[in-house]
Amino acid sequence: MLTDYHLHLRPDELDASVASHHTRANAERYREAAGERGIAELGVSEHIYRFKQALEVWDHPLWVSFAHDDLDAYCAFVREQTDLKLGIEADFVPGREDRTANLLQARELDYVVGSVHFLSDGALDMEGEYSVWNSGRSVEQVWGRYFEMIAQSARCGLFDVIAHPDLVKIWGDPHRRPEGDPRRYYEPAVEAIAEAGVAVEVSTAGLRKPVGEIYTARAFLELCVQAEVPVALSSDAHRREDVGAGYAQAIELLDAVGVRELSVFERRTRRLEPLGADGGSAMAGSSEAAAR
Ligand SMILES: [Zn+2]
Ligand SMILES: [Zn+2]
């Protein structure tokens, strides 16, 4: 089986509306793209901060500008009008674990992808006003704090999958990368992920970013394999064309480090399935889910 769980049915632009993207036809386009690539198991995980209810968790100005949609309408749409698993990409906001738990536990999700996009108020993956890279921290401080947050996000118990766990490398800029072997940052994070029993995401999104590499780095993934951390495979696509993008490279990496199974989720329970593309089962998966 192949999975693509970390999917967005719309781009990150503010004007990408629910009305034009959260439609049965759009979900079917994603399902078709996945089928062409032998991906049987699909789920959608929209950003939590696109929903009004996220402002109960955090009121970062960026969230305030994006939080327009209704979370329950999203859940109902995915359940009633699509054959996709229902997930969400939720930011880890330290100190707001209880509020995040209240929001997540009130919905019947299949899985929660947990992300670290911010260190305090500074975004890792944005340039400009809200960028952490303009916050006066050294590169070592940014990397150190980032991987501490990854460890905390695993331990907090809110998430099923730790998303893009080395997002901090996104810019591929040598001035934004500490000298020497990065495993000193990875090791405590992987230890926390293993102890917490959560899955780690292998995401091809990094191939489409300036860094041009899969998340996670091979060295990070090797530590995960040693610690027997389960893997969840995703593209983090925000448009149909990117569903399953770069999977040949991801599968090569998974094979090289000895990953043979992928995590599959249903109602927040994980099981493992043998890794591998299967056009036939992609179609079967579609009709079976549609009949549900
Ligand atoms: Zn993300
Ligand atoms: Zn995402």
Coordinates of C-alpha atoms and ligand atoms in Angstrom, one line a residue:
M1 CA 0.0 0.0 0.0
L2 CA 0.9 3.6 -0.5
T3 CA -0.6 6.5 1.5
D4 CA -0.9 10.2 1.0
Y5 CA -2.3 11.6 4.2
H6 CA -0.9 15.0 4.4
L7 CA -3.0 16.7 1.7
H8 CA -4.6 20.1 1.4
L9 CA -7.5 20.5 -1.0
R10 CA -6.5 24.2 -1.6
P11 CA -3.4 26.3 -1.8
D12 CA -2.2 28.4 1.1
E13 CA -3.4 31.7 -0.5
L14 CA -6.0 33.6 1.6
D15 CA -8.4 33.8 -1.3
A16 CA -8.4 30.0 -1.9
S17 CA -12.0 29.5 -0.7
V18 CA -13.8 26.5 0.7
A19 CA -16.6 27.2 -1.8
S20 CA -14.3 26.5 -4.7
H21 CA -12.0 23.8 -3.2
H22 CA -14.0 21.8 -0.7
T23 CA -16.1 20.2 -3.3
R24 CA -16.8 16.6 -4.2
A25 CA -15.3 17.2 -7.7
N26 CA -12.0 18.5 -6.3
A27 CA -11.7 15.5 -3.9
E28 CA -12.4 13.2 -6.9
R29 CA -9.6 14.9 -8.8
Y30 CA -7.2 14.2 -6.0
R31 CA -8.4 10.6 -5.8
E32 CA -7.8 10.2 -9.6
A33 CA -4.3 11.6 -9.4
A34 CA -3.5 9.2 -6.5
G35 CA -5.0 6.3 -8.5
E36 CA -2.7 7.1 -11.4
R37 CA 0.3 6.9 -9.0
G38 CA -0.8 3.7 -7.3
I39 CA -1.7 5.4 -4.0
A40 CA -4.7 3.6 -2.4
E41 CA -5.0 5.4 0.9
L42 CA -5.8 9.1 0.9
G43 CA -6.7 11.6 3.5
V44 CA -7.1 15.3 3.8
S45 CA -5.5 17.4 6.5
E46 CA -6.3 21.1 6.2
H47 CA -4.4 23.6 8.3
I48 CA -6.1 24.2 11.6
Y49 CA -5.5 27.9 11.3
R50 CA -7.9 28.2 8.4
F51 CA -10.8 27.6 10.8
K52 CA -12.4 30.1 13.2
Q53 CA -12.2 27.6 16.0
A54 CA -8.4 27.7 16.0
L55 CA -8.5 31.3 17.4
E56 CA -9.6 29.6 20.7
V57 CA -6.1 28.1 20.7
W58 CA -3.9 30.9 19.5
D59 CA -4.4 34.5 18.2
H60 CA -1.2 35.0 16.3
P61 CA -1.9 37.8 13.8
L62 CA -1.3 35.4 10.9
W63 CA -3.9 33.0 12.2
V64 CA -6.3 35.9 12.7
S65 CA -6.0 36.8 9.1
F66 CA -6.6 33.2 7.9
A67 CA -9.2 31.8 10.3
H68 CA -12.4 32.2 8.3
D69 CA -13.9 28.7 7.9
D70 CA -15.9 26.4 10.1
L71 CA -14.1 23.3 11.3
D72 CA -17.3 21.3 11.7
A73 CA -18.4 22.1 8.2
Y74 CA -15.0 20.8 7.0
C75 CA -15.4 17.6 8.9
A76 CA -18.9 17.1 7.6
F77 CA -17.8 17.8 4.0
V78 CA -15.0 15.2 4.2
R79 CA -17.1 12.5 5.8
E80 CA -20.3 13.0 3.7
Q81 CA -19.0 14.1 0.3
T82 CA -15.7 12.4 -0.2
D83 CA -14.1 9.0 0.3
L84 CA -11.0 10.5 1.9
K85 CA -9.9 9.9 5.4
L86 CA -10.5 12.9 7.7
G87 CA -7.4 14.4 9.2
I88 CA -6.1 17.8 10.2
E89 CA -2.7 19.5 10.3
A90 CA -2.5 21.0 13.8
D91 CA 0.3 23.3 14.9
F92 CA 2.0 22.5 18.2
V93 CA 1.4 25.6 20.3
P94 CA 3.3 25.2 23.5
G95 CA 1.3 26.1 26.6
R96 CA -2.0 25.7 24.6
E97 CA -2.1 21.9 24.7
D98 CA -5.3 21.8 26.7
R99 CA -7.1 24.1 24.3
T100 CA -5.7 22.1 21.3
A101 CA -6.9 18.9 22.9
N102 CA -10.4 20.3 23.4
L103 CA -10.6 21.3 19.8
L104 CA -9.3 18.0 18.4
Q105 CA -11.1 15.6 20.8
A106 CA -14.5 17.2 20.0
R107 CA -14.2 15.9 16.4
E108 CA -14.1 12.3 15.1
L109 CA -10.9 12.5 13.1
D110 CA -9.0 9.6 11.6
Y111 CA -5.6 11.2 12.4
V112 CA -3.9 14.4 13.4
V113 CA -0.7 15.6 11.8
G114 CA 1.2 17.7 14.2
S115 CA 3.4 20.5 12.9
V116 CA 6.0 22.9 14.2
H117 CA 5.9 26.0 11.9
F118 CA 6.7 28.6 14.5
L119 CA 9.2 29.2 17.3
S120 CA 7.4 31.6 19.6
D121 CA 5.9 34.1 17.2
G122 CA 8.4 33.6 14.4
A123 CA 7.6 31.4 11.4
L124 CA 10.3 29.0 10.1
D125 CA 8.9 28.7 6.6
M126 CA 8.1 32.3 5.8
E127 CA 10.1 35.3 4.8
G128 CA 9.2 38.8 5.9
E129 CA 7.4 40.2 8.9
Y130 CA 6.8 37.0 10.8
S131 CA 10.0 35.1 9.9
V132 CA 11.9 33.5 12.7
W133 CA 15.1 34.1 10.7
N134 CA 14.8 37.9 11.4
S135 CA 14.3 37.4 15.2
G136 CA 17.9 37.9 16.2
R137 CA 18.4 34.2 17.1
S138 CA 21.6 32.5 15.9
V139 CA 21.3 29.6 13.5
E140 CA 22.3 27.2 16.3
Q141 CA 19.5 28.6 18.5
V142 CA 16.9 28.2 15.8
W143 CA 17.9 24.6 15.1
G144 CA 18.2 23.7 18.8
R145 CA 14.9 25.2 19.7
Y146 CA 13.2 23.7 16.6
F147 CA 14.2 20.2 17.4
E148 CA 13.2 20.7 21.1
M149 CA 9.8 21.7 19.9
I150 CA 9.6 18.6 17.7
A151 CA 10.4 16.5 20.8
Q152 CA 7.7 18.3 22.8
S153 CA 5.2 18.0 20.0
A154 CA 5.7 14.2 20.1
R155 CA 5.5 14.0 23.9
C156 CA 2.4 16.1 24.2
G157 CA 0.2 13.3 23.1
L158 CA -2.0 15.4 20.8
F159 CA -0.7 14.0 17.4
D160 CA -0.6 10.8 15.5
V161 CA 2.1 11.9 13.0
I162 CA 5.0 14.3 13.4
A163 CA 4.9 16.3 10.1
H164 CA 8.0 17.3 8.1
P165 CA 10.2 16.8 11.1
D166 CA 13.2 18.7 9.7
L167 CA 11.3 21.6 8.2
V168 CA 14.0 23.9 9.7
K169 CA 16.2 23.1 6.6
I170 CA 13.5 24.4 4.2
W171 CA 15.6 27.3 2.8
G172 CA 18.6 25.1 1.9
D173 CA 20.7 28.2 2.7
P174 CA 24.1 27.4 4.2
H175 CA 23.8 30.5 6.4
R176 CA 20.7 29.0 7.9
R177 CA 22.3 25.6 8.7
P178 CA 24.6 24.9 11.6
E179 CA 28.1 23.6 11.0
G180 CA 28.9 19.9 11.6
D181 CA 26.9 16.8 11.9
P182 CA 23.2 17.6 12.5
R183 CA 22.6 14.4 14.3
R184 CA 23.2 16.2 17.6
Y185 CA 19.9 17.9 16.9
Y186 CA 18.1 14.9 15.6
E187 CA 19.0 12.4 18.4
P188 CA 16.9 13.9 21.2
A189 CA 14.0 14.5 18.9
V190 CA 13.9 10.9 17.6
E191 CA 14.2 9.6 21.2
A192 CA 11.1 11.6 22.1
I193 CA 9.2 10.4 19.0
A194 CA 10.1 6.8 19.8
E195 CA 9.2 7.1 23.5
A196 CA 5.9 8.7 22.6
G197 CA 5.0 6.0 20.1
V198 CA 3.9 8.4 17.4
A199 CA 4.7 8.0 13.7
V200 CA 7.1 10.2 11.8
E201 CA 6.3 11.7 8.4
V202 CA 8.3 11.2 5.3
S203 CA 7.2 14.1 3.1
T204 CA 8.1 14.8 -0.5
A205 CA 7.2 18.5 0.1
G206 CA 10.8 19.3 0.7
L207 CA 11.6 18.4 -2.9
R208 CA 9.4 21.4 -4.0
K209 CA 11.1 23.9 -1.5
P210 CA 14.4 25.7 -1.9
V211 CA 16.2 22.9 0.0
G212 CA 15.1 20.4 -2.7
E213 CA 15.3 17.4 -0.3
I214 CA 12.8 15.0 1.2
Y215 CA 11.8 15.6 4.8
T216 CA 13.3 13.9 6.7
A217 CA 17.0 13.8 6.0
R218 CA 18.3 10.3 5.5
A219 CA 20.3 10.5 8.8
F220 CA 17.2 11.4 10.7
L221 CA 15.2 8.6 9.1
E222 CA 18.0 6.1 9.9
L223 CA 17.7 7.1 13.6
C224 CA 13.9 6.6 13.4
V225 CA 14.4 3.1 11.8
Q226 CA 16.9 2.1 14.6
A227 CA 14.3 3.3 17.2
E228 CA 11.5 1.4 15.4
V229 CA 9.5 4.5 14.8
P230 CA 6.6 3.9 12.3
V231 CA 6.6 6.0 9.1
A232 CA 3.7 7.9 7.5
L233 CA 4.2 8.8 3.8
S234 CA 2.8 12.0 2.4
S235 CA 3.3 14.6 -0.3
D236 CA 1.8 17.6 1.5
A237 CA 0.2 18.5 -1.8
H238 CA -1.8 21.7 -2.0
R239 CA -3.0 21.0 -5.6
R240 CA -3.9 18.0 -7.6
E241 CA -0.6 17.9 -9.6
D242 CA 1.4 17.4 -6.4
V243 CA -0.5 14.4 -5.0
G244 CA 2.1 11.7 -4.7
A245 CA 4.7 13.9 -6.3
G246 CA 8.3 12.7 -5.8
Y247 CA 7.1 9.3 -4.5
A248 CA 9.7 7.3 -6.6
Q249 CA 12.4 9.1 -4.7
A250 CA 10.7 8.7 -1.4
I251 CA 10.2 5.0 -1.9
E252 CA 13.9 4.7 -2.9
L253 CA 14.9 6.4 0.4
L254 CA 12.5 4.2 2.4
D255 CA 13.8 1.1 0.8
A256 CA 17.5 2.2 1.3
V257 CA 17.0 2.7 5.1
G258 CA 15.0 -0.5 5.5
V259 CA 11.4 0.8 5.9
R260 CA 9.0 -2.0 4.7
E261 CA 5.7 -0.8 6.2
L262 CA 3.6 2.3 6.3
S263 CA 1.2 3.7 8.9
V264 CA -2.4 3.6 8.1
F265 CA -5.0 5.4 10.3
E266 CA -8.6 5.1 11.1
R267 CA -10.4 6.9 13.9
R268 CA -7.0 7.7 15.5
T269 CA -5.9 4.1 15.5
R270 CA -2.7 3.1 13.7
R271 CA -1.9 -0.1 11.9
L272 CA 1.0 -1.0 9.6
E273 CA 0.6 -2.2 6.0
P274 CA 3.4 -3.5 3.7
L275 CA 4.8 -0.7 1.6
G276 CA 4.3 -0.8 -2.2
A277 CA 2.3 0.7 -5.1
D278 CA -0.7 -1.2 -6.3
G279 CA -2.9 0.2 -9.1
G280 CA -5.6 -2.5 -8.6
S281 CA -6.0 -1.9 -4.9
A282 CA -6.0 1.9 -5.5
M283 CA -9.2 1.4 -7.4
A284 CA -10.6 -1.1 -4.9
G285 CA -9.8 1.2 -2.1
S286 CA -11.7 4.0 -3.8
S287 CA -15.0 2.1 -4.4
E288 CA -14.9 0.4 -1.0
A289 CA -14.5 3.8 0.7
A290 CA -17.2 5.3 -1.5
A291 CA -19.6 2.7 -0.4
R292 CA -19.0 3.5 3.3
Ligands
ZN1 ZN 3.1 22.0 7.5
ZN2 ZN 0.7 20.8 5.1

